Short mmCIF file of C-alpha atoms in Angstrom, two decimals:
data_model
loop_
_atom_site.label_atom_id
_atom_site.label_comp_id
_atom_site.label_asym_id
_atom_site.label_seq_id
_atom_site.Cartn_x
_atom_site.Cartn_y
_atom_site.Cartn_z
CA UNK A 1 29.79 11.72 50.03
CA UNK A 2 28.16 10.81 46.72
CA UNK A 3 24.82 9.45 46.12
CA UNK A 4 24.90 5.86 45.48
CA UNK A 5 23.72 5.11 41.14
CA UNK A 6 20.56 4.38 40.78
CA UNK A 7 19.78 1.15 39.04
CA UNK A 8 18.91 2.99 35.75
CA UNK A 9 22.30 4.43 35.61
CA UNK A 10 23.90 1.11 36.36
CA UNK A 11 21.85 -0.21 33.46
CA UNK A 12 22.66 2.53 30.78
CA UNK A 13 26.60 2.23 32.08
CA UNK A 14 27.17 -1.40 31.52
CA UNK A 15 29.49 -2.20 28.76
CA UNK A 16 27.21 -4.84 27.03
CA UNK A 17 24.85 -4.69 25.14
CA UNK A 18 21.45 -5.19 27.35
CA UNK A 19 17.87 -5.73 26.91
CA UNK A 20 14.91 -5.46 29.32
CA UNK A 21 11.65 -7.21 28.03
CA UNK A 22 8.59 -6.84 30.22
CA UNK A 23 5.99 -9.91 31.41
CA UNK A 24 4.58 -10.01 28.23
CA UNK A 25 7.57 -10.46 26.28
CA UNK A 26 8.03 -7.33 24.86
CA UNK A 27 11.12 -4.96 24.95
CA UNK A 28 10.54 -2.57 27.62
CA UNK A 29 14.45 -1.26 27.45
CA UNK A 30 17.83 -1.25 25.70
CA UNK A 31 20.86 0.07 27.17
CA UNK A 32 23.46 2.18 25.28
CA UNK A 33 25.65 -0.57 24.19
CA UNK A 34 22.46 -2.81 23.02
CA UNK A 35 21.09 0.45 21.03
CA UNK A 36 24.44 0.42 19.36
CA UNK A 37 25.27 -3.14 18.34
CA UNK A 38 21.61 -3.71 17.28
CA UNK A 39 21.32 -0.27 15.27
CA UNK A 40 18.30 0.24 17.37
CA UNK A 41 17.14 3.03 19.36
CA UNK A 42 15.38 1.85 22.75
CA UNK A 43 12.51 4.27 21.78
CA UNK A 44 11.46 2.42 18.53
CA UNK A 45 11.55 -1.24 20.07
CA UNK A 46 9.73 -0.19 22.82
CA UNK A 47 6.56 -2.33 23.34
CA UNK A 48 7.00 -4.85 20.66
CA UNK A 49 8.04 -8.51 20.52
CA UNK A 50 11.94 -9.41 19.18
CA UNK A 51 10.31 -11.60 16.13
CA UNK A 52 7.25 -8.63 15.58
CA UNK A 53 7.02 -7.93 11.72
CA UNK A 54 7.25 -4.14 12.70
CA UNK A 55 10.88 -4.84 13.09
CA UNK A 56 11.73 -7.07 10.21
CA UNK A 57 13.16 -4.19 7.91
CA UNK A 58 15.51 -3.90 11.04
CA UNK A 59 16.16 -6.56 12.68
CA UNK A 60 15.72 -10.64 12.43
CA UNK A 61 16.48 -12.49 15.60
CA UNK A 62 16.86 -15.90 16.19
CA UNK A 63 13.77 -17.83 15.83
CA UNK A 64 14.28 -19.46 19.16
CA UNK A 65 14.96 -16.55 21.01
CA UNK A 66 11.30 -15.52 21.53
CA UNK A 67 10.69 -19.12 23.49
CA UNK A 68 13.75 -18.54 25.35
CA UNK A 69 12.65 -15.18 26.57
CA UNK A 70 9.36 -17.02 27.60
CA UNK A 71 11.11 -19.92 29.08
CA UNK A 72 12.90 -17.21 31.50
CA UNK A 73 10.30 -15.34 32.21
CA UNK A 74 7.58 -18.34 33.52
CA UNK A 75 10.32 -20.47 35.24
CA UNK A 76 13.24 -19.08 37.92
CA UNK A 77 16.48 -19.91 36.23
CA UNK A 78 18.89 -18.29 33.99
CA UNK A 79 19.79 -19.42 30.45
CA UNK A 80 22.56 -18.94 27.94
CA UNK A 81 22.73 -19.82 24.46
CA UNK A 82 26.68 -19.43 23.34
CA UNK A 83 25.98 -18.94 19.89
CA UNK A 84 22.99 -16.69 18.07
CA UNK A 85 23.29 -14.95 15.24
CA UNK A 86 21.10 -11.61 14.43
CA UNK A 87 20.39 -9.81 11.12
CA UNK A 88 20.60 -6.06 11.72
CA UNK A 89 19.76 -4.16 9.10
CA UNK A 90 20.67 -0.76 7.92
CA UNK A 91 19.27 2.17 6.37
CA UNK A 92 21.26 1.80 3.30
CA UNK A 93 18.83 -1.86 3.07
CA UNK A 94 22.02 -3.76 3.54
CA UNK A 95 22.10 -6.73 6.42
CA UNK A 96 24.97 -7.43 8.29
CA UNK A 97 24.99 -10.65 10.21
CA UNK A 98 26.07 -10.61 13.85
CA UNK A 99 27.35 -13.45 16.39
CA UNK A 100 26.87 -13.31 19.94
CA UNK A 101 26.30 -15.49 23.00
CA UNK A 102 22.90 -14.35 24.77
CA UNK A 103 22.54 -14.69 28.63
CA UNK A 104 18.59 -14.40 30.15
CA UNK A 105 17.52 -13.97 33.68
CA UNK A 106 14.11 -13.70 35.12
CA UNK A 107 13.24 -10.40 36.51
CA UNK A 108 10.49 -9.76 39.34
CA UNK A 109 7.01 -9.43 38.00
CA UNK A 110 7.35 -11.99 34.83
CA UNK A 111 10.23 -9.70 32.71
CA UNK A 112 13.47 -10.89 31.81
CA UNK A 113 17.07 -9.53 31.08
CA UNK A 114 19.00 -10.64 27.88
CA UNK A 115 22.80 -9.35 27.72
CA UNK A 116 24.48 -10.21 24.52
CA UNK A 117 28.30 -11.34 24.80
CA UNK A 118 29.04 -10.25 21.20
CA UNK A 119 31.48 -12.02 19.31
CA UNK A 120 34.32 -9.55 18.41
CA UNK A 121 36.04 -12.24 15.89
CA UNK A 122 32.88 -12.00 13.69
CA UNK A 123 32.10 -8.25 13.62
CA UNK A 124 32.68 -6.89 10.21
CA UNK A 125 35.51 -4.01 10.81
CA UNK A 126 35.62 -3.23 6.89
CA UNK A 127 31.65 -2.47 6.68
CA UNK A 128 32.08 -0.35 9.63
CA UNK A 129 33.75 2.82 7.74
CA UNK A 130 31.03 2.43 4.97
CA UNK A 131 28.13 2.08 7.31
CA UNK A 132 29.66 5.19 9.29
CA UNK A 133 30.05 7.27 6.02
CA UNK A 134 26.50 5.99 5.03
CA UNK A 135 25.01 7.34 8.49
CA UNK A 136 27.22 10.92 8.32
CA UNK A 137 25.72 11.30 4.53
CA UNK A 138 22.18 10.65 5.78
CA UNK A 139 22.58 13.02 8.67
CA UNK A 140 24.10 15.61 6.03
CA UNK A 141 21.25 15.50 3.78
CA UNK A 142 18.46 15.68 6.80
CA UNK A 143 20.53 19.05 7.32
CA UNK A 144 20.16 20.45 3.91
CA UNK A 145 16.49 19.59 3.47
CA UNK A 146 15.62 21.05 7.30
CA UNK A 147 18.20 23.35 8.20
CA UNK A 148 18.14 24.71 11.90
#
């Protein structure tokens, strides 16, 4: 019989995009999904606020959404907004402009849980072979410069 997952595993394995933000209202985690529709690793959010200038270049969020993260994590209930939209920038210095519903929950000790319910009519299919090609060239040219 087979060890039953541990909640980290659960986390990493959902299918949305998830973030974990710790009593202070900083991210303390992003799951697989969230590291991919934000074009964020979980790494270099870690320990800073969504709307923290570090992240501008980035990412914009929703100027709400840092109240609504606070509103979570002080009272007991859940909270959805249906409709946000998020600027995630790219490397190239583009912005691509992303719509997704955004559902919080409190978490024990004063963190909260965000998953994002993106919204699939609104992602931009054609930028997605450009931004792929983009990230292949950059990854090319790291390999010239530093060869292993």
């Amino acid at each position: 019989m087979s060890a039953a997952p541990t909640l980290d595993a659960a986390f990493a394995a959902l299918p949305l995009p998830a973030a974990v933000f710790d009593a202070g209202g900083r991210f303390a985690a992003l799951n697989e999904a969230a590291e991919i529709w934000l074009n964020l690793s979980s790494r270099s959010v870690a320990g800073l606020a969504p709307d923290d200038p570090a992240l501008f270049a980035r990412l914009r969020v929703p100027a709400d959404l840092p109240g609504l993260i606070a509103a979570v994590r002080q009272g007991e209930d859940p909270l959805a907004r249906p409709l946000m939209v998020f600027q995630i920038g790219d490397r190239a210095g583009g912005w691509e402009l992303r719509r997704a519903a955004v559902h919080l929950a409190p978490l024990p000790g004063g963190g909260a849980v965000a998953v994002i319910r993106p919204d699939d009519a609104m992602e931009a299919a054609p930028r997605h072979g450009a931004r792929t090609a983009i990230g292949v060239a950059e990854m090319l040219a790291h390999e010239i410069k530093n060869p292993l």
